[in-house]
PDB file of C-alpha atoms in Angstrom:
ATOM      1  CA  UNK A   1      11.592  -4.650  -0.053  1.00 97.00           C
ATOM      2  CA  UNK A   2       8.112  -3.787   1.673  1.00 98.00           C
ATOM      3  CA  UNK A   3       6.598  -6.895   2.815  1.00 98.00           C
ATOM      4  CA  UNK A   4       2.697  -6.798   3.575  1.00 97.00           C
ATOM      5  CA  UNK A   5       2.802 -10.758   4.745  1.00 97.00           C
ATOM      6  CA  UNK A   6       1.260  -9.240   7.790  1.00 96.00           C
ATOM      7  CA  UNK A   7      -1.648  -7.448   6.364  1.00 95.00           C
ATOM      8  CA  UNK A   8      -2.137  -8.267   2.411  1.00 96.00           C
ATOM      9  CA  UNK A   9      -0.404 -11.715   3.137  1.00 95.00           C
ATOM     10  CA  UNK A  10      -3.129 -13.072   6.166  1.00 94.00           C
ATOM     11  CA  UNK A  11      -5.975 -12.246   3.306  1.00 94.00           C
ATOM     12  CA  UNK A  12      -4.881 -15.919   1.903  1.00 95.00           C
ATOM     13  CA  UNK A  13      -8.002 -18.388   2.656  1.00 94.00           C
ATOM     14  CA  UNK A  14      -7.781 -19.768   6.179  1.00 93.00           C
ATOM     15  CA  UNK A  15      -4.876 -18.108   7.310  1.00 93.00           C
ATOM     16  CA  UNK A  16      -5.412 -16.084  10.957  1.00 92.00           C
ATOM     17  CA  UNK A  17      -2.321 -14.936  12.598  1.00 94.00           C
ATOM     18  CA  UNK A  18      -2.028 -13.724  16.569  1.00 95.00           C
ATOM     19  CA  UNK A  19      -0.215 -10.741  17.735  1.00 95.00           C
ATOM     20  CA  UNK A  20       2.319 -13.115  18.783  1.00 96.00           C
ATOM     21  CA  UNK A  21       2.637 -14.890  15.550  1.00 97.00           C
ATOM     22  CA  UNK A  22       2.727 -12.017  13.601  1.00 97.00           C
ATOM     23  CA  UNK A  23       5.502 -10.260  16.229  1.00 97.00           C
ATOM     24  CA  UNK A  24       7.382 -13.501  15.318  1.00 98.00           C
ATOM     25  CA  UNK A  25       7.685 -13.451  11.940  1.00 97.00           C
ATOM     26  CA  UNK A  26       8.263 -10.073  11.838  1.00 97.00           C
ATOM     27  CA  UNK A  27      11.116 -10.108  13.585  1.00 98.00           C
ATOM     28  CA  UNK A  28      12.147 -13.278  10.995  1.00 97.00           C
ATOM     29  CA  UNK A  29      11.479 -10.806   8.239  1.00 97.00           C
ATOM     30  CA  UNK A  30      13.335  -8.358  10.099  1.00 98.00           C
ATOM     31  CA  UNK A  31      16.505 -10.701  10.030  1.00 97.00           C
ATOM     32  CA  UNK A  32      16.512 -11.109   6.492  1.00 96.00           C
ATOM     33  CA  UNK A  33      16.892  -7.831   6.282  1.00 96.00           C
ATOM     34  CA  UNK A  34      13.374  -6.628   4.500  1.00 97.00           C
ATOM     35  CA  UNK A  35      13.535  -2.518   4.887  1.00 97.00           C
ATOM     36  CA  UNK A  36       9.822  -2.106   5.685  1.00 98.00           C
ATOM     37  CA  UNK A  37       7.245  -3.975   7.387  1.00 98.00           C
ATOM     38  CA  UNK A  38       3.322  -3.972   7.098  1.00 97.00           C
ATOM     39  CA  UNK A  39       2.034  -4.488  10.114  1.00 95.00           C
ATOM     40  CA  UNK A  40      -1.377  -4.467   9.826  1.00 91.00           C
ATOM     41  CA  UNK A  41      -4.792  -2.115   9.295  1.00 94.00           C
ATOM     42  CA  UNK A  42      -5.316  -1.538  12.991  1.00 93.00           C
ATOM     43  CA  UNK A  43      -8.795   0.215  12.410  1.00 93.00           C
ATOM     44  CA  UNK A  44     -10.736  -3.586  11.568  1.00 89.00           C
ATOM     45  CA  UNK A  45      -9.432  -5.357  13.720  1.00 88.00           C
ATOM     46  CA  UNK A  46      -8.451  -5.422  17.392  1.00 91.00           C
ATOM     47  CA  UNK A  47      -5.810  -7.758  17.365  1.00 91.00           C
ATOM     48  CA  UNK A  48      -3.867  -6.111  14.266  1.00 92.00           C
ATOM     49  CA  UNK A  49      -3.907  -2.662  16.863  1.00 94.00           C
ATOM     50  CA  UNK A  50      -2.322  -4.885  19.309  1.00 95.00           C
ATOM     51  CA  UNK A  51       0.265  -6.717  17.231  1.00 95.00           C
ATOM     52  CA  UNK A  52       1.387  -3.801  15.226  1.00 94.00           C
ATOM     53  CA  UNK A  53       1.811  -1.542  18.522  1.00 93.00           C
ATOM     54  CA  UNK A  54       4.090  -4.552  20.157  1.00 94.00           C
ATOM     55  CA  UNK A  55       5.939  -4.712  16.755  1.00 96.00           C
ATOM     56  CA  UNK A  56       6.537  -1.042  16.701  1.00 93.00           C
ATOM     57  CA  UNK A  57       8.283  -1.319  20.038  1.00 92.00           C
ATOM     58  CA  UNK A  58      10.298  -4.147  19.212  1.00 94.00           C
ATOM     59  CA  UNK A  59      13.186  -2.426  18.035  1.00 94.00           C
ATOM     60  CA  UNK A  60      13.316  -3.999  15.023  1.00 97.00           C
ATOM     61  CA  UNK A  61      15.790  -2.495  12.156  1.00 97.00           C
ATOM     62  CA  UNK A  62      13.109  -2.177   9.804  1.00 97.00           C
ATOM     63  CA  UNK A  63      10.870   0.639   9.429  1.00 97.00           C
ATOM     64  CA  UNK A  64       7.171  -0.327  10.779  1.00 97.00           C
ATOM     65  CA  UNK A  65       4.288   0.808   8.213  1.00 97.00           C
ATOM     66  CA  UNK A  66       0.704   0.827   9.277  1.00 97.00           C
ATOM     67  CA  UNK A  67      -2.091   0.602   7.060  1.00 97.00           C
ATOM     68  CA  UNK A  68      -5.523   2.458   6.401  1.00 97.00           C
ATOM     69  CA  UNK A  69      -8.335   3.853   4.006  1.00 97.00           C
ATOM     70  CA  UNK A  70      -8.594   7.334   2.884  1.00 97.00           C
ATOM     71  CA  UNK A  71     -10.752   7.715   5.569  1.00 95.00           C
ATOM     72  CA  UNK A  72     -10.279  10.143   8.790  1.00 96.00           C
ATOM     73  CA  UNK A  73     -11.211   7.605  11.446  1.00 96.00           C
ATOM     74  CA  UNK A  74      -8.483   5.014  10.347  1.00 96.00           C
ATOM     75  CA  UNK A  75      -5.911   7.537  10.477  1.00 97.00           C
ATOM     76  CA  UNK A  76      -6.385   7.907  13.730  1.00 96.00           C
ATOM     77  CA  UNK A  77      -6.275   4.747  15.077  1.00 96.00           C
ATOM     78  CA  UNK A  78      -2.765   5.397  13.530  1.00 95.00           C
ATOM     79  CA  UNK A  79      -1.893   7.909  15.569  1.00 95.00           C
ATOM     80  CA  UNK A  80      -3.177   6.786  18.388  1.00 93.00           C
ATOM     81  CA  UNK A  81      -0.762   3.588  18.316  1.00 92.00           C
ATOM     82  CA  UNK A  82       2.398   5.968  17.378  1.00 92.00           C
ATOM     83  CA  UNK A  83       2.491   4.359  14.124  1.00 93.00           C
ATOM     84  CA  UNK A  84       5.054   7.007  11.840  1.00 95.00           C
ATOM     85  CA  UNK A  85       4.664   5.675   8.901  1.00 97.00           C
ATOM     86  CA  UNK A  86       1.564   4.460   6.665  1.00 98.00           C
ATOM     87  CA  UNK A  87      -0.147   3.687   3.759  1.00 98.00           C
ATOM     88  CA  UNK A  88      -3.266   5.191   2.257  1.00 98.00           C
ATOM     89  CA  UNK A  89      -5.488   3.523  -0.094  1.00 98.00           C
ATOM     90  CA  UNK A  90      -8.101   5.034  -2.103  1.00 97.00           C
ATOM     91  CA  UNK A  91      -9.264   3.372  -5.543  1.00 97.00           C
ATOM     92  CA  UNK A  92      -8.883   4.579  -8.702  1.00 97.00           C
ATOM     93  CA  UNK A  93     -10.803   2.758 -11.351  1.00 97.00           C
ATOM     94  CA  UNK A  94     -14.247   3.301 -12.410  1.00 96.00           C
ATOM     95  CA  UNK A  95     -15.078   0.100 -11.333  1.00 95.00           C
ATOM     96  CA  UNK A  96     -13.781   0.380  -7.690  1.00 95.00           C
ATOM     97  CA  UNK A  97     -14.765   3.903  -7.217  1.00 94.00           C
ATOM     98  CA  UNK A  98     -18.606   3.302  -8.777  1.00 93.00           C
ATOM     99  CA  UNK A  99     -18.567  -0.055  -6.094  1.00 92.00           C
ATOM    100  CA  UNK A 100     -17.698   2.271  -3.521  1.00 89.00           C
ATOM    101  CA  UNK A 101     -20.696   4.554  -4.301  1.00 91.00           C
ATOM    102  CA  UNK A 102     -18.844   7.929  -4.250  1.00 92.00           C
ATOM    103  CA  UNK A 103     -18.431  10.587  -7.091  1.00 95.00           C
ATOM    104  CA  UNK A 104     -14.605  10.744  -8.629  1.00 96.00           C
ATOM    105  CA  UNK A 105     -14.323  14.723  -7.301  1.00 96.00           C
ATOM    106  CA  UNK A 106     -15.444  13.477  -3.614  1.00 96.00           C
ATOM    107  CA  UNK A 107     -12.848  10.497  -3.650  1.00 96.00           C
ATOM    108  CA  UNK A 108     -10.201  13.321  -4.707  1.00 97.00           C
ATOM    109  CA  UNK A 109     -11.447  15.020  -1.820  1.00 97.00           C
ATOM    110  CA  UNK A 110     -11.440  12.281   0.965  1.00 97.00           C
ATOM    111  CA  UNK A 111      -7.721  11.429  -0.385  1.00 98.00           C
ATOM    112  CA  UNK A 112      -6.646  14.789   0.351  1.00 98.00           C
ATOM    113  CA  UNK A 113      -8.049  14.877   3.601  1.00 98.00           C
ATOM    114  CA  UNK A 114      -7.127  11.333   4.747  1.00 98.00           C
ATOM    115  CA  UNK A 115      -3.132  12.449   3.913  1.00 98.00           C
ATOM    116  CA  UNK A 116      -3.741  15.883   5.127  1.00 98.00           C
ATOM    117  CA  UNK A 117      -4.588  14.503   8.485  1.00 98.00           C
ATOM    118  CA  UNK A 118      -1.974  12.096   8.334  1.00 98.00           C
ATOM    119  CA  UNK A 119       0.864  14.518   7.865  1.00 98.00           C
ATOM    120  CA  UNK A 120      -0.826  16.905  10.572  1.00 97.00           C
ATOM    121  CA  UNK A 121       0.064  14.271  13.124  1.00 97.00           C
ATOM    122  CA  UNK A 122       3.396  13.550  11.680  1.00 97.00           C
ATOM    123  CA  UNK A 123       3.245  10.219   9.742  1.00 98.00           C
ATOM    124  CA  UNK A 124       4.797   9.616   6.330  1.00 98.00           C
ATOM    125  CA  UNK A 125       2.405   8.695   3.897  1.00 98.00           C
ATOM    126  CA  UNK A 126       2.707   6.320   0.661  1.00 98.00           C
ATOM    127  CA  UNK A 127      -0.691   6.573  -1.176  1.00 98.00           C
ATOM    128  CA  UNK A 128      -1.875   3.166  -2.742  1.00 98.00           C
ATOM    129  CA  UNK A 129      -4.468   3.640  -5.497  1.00 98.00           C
ATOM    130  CA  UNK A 130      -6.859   0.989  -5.947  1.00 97.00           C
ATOM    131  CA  UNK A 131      -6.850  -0.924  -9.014  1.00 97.00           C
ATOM    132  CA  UNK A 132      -4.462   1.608 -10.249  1.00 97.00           C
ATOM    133  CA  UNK A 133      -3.793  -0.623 -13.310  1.00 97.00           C
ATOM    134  CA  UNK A 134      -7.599  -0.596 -14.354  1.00 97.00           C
ATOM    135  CA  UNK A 135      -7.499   3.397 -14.409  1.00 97.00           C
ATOM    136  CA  UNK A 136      -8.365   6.108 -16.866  1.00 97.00           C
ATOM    137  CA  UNK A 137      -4.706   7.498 -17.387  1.00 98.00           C
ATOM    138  CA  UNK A 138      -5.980  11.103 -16.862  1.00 98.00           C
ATOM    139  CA  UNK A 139      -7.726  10.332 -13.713  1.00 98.00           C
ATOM    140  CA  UNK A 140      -5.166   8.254 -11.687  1.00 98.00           C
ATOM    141  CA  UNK A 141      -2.948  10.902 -12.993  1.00 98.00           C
ATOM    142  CA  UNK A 142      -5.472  13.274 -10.954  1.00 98.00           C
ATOM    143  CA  UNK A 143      -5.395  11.680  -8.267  1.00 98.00           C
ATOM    144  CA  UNK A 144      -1.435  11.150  -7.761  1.00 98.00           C
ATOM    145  CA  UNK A 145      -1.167  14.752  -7.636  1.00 98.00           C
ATOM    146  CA  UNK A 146      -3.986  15.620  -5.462  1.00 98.00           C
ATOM    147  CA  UNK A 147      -2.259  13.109  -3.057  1.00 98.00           C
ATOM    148  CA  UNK A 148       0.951  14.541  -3.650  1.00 98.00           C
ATOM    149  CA  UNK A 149      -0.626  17.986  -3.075  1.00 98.00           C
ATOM    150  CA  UNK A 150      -1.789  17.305   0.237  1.00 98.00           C
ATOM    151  CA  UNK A 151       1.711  15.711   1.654  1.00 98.00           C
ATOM    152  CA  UNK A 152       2.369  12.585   0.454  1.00 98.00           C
ATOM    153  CA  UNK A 153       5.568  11.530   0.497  1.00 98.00           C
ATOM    154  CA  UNK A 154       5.703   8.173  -1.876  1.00 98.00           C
ATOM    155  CA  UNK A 155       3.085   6.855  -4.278  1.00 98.00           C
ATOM    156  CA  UNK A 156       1.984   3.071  -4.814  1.00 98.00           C
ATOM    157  CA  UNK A 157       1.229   1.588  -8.221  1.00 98.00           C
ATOM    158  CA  UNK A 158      -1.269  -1.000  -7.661  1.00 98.00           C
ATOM    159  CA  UNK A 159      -1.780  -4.017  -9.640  1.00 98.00           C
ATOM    160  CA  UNK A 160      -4.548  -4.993  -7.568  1.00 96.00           C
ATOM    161  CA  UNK A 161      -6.497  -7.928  -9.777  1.00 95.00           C
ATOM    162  CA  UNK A 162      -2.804  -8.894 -11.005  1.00 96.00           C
ATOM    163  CA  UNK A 163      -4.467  -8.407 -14.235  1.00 95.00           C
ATOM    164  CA  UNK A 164      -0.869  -6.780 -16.184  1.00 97.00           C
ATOM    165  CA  UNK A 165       2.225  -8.736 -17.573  1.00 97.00           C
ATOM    166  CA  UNK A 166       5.398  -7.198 -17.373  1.00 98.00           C
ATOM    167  CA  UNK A 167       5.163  -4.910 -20.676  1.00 98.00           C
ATOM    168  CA  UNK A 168       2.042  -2.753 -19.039  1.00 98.00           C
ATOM    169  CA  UNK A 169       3.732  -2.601 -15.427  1.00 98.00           C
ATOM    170  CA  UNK A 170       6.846  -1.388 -17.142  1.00 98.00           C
ATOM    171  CA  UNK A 171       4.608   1.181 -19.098  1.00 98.00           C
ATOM    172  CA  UNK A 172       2.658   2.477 -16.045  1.00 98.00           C
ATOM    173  CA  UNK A 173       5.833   2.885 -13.761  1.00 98.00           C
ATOM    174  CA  UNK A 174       7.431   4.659 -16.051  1.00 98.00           C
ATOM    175  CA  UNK A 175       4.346   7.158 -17.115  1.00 98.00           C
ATOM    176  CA  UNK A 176       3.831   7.721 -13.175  1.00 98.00           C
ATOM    177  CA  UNK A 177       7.480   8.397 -12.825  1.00 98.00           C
ATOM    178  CA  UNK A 178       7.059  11.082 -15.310  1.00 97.00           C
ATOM    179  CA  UNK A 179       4.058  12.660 -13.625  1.00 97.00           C
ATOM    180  CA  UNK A 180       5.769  12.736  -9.897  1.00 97.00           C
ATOM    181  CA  UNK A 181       9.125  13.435 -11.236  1.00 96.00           C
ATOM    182  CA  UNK A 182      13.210  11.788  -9.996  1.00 95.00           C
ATOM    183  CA  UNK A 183      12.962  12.404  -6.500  1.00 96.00           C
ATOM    184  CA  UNK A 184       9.850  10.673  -5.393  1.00 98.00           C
ATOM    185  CA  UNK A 185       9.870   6.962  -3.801  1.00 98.00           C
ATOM    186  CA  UNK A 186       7.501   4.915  -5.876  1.00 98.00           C
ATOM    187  CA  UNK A 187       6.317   1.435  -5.256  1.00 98.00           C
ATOM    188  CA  UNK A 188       4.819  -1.481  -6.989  1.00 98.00           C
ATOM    189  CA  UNK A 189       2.130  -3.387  -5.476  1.00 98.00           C
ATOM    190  CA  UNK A 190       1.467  -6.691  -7.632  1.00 98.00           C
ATOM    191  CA  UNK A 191      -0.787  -9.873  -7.393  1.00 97.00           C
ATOM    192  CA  UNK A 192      -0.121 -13.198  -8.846  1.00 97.00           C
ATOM    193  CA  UNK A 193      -3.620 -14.174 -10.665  1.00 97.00           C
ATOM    194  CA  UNK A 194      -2.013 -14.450 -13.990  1.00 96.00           C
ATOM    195  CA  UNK A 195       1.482 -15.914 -12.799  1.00 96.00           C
ATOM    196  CA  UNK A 196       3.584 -12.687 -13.590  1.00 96.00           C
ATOM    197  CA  UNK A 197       4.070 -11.051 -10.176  1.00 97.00           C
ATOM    198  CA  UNK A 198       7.653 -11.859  -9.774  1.00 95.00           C
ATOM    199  CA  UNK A 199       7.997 -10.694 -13.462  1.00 97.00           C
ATOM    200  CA  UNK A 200       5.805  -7.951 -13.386  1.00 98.00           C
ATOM    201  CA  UNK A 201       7.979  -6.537 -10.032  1.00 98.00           C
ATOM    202  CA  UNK A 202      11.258  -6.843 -12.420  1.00 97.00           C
ATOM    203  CA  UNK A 203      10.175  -5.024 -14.820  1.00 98.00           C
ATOM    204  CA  UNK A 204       8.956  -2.281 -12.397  1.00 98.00           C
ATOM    205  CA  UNK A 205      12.378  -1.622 -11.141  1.00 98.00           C
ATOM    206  CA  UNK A 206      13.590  -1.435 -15.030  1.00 97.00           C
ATOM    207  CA  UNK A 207      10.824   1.460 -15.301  1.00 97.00           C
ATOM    208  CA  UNK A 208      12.063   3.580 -11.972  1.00 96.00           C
ATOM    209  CA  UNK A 209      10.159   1.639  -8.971  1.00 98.00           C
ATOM    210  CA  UNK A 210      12.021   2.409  -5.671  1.00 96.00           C
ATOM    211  CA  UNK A 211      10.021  -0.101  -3.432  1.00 98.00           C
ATOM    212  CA  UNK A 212       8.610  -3.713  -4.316  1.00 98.00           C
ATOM    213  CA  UNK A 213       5.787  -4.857  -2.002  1.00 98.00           C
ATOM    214  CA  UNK A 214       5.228  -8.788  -1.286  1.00 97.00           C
ATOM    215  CA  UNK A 215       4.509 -11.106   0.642  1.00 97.00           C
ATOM    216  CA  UNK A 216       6.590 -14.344   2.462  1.00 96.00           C
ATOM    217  CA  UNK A 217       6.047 -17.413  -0.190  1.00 95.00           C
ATOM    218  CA  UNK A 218       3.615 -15.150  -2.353  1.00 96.00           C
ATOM    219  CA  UNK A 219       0.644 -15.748   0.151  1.00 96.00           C
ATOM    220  CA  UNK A 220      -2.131 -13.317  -0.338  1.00 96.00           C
ATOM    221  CA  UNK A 221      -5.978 -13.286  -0.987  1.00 94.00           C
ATOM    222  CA  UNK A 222      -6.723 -15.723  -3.923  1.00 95.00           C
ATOM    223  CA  UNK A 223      -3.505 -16.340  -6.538  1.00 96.00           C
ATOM    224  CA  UNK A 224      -1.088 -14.303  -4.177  1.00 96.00           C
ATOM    225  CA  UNK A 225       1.073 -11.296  -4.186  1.00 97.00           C
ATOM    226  CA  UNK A 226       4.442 -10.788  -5.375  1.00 96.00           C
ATOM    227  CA  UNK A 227       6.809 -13.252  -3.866  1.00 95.00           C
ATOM    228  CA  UNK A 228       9.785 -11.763  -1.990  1.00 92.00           C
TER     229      UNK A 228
END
């Protein structure tokens, strides 16, 4: 399990967590024995930098994941704290990529750069696409490899609008676990809008999904994530 309580989960209305709250309940998610822990997007906000650089030294069993856009400047407020390991997030659909006023070929570039310059300073990267469950086939397909090209070392499918039941999820995992091949980690990312995150995560370990990323109690930005 990858739980992103501490970063996808604090999105839920109202809910503001301190460094010291969230280096609390990480270490509670450490004891259950969660592999990987989100512990923030240091880059927008001060006190995520500070909480996920006093989790990192915590010595905690679990691996410690920061978090950041395809973009150069939030990879290196990675590096700066130390953080090894990190996901990437670029979108994917035409809707997300049109709202984010950038061509598809420039988005393929900035993810290739972002993960480029991630691996250059020596952190693993899992690359989160955007909506990935709202994308053209051939394009998310596109971008995968480009990401996969430039170092990436697991891939995220993203059910970002938790707009899929568990028939599509199963689908998609399996279709990206054709395109990246046996031997590399992929995750699911699901939210809760439509009821079907806990079902939707099932049925992406049936199709070949390594990793399942949720949240404490389902908390998350309006219906919820997954629920671990």
């Amino acid at each position: 399990f990858y739980d992103t309580t501490l970063r996808d989960g604090e999105q839920a209305v109202g809910v503001v967590l301190s460094p010291e709250q969230k280096l609390e309940i990480a270490r509670q998610l450490d004891e259950l024995g969660v592999g990987r822990i989100e512990a923030g997007f240091p880059r927008v906000s001060a006190d995520d930098a500070e909480a996920l650089g006093r989790i990192a030294k915590a010595g905690l069993k679990a691996e410690v994941w920061g978090f950041a856009r395809a973009v150069k400047a939030d990879v290196e407020e990675l590096a700066r704290l130390g953080v090894r390991a990190a996901v990437i997030e670029a979108p994917t659909s035409d809707l997300k990529v049109k709202a984010y006023g950038v061509s598809k070929d420039e988005l393929l570039r900035r993810v290739s750069d972002a993960v480029a310059f991630a691996k250059k300073n020596g952190i693993k990267v899992a690359f989160f696409a955007v909506d990935g469950t709202r994308s053209e086939l051939k394009y998310l397909k596109k971008v995968y490899r480009a990401a996969l090209d430039a170092g990436a070392d697991e891939i995220v499918v993203v059910d970002t609008i938790g707009a899929c039941g568990p028939e599509a999820v199963e689908f998609l995992v399996g279709q990206v676990r054709e395109w990246v091949g046996p031997r590399v980690p992929l995750h699911f990312h699901g939210h809760n809008d439509f009821g079907m995150a806990t079902a939707c995560a099932v049925a992406a370990v049936r199709a070949g999904a390594t990793w399942i990323q949720g949240t404490i109690n389902g908390m998350g930005e309006r219906a919820g994530n997954a629920d671990i």
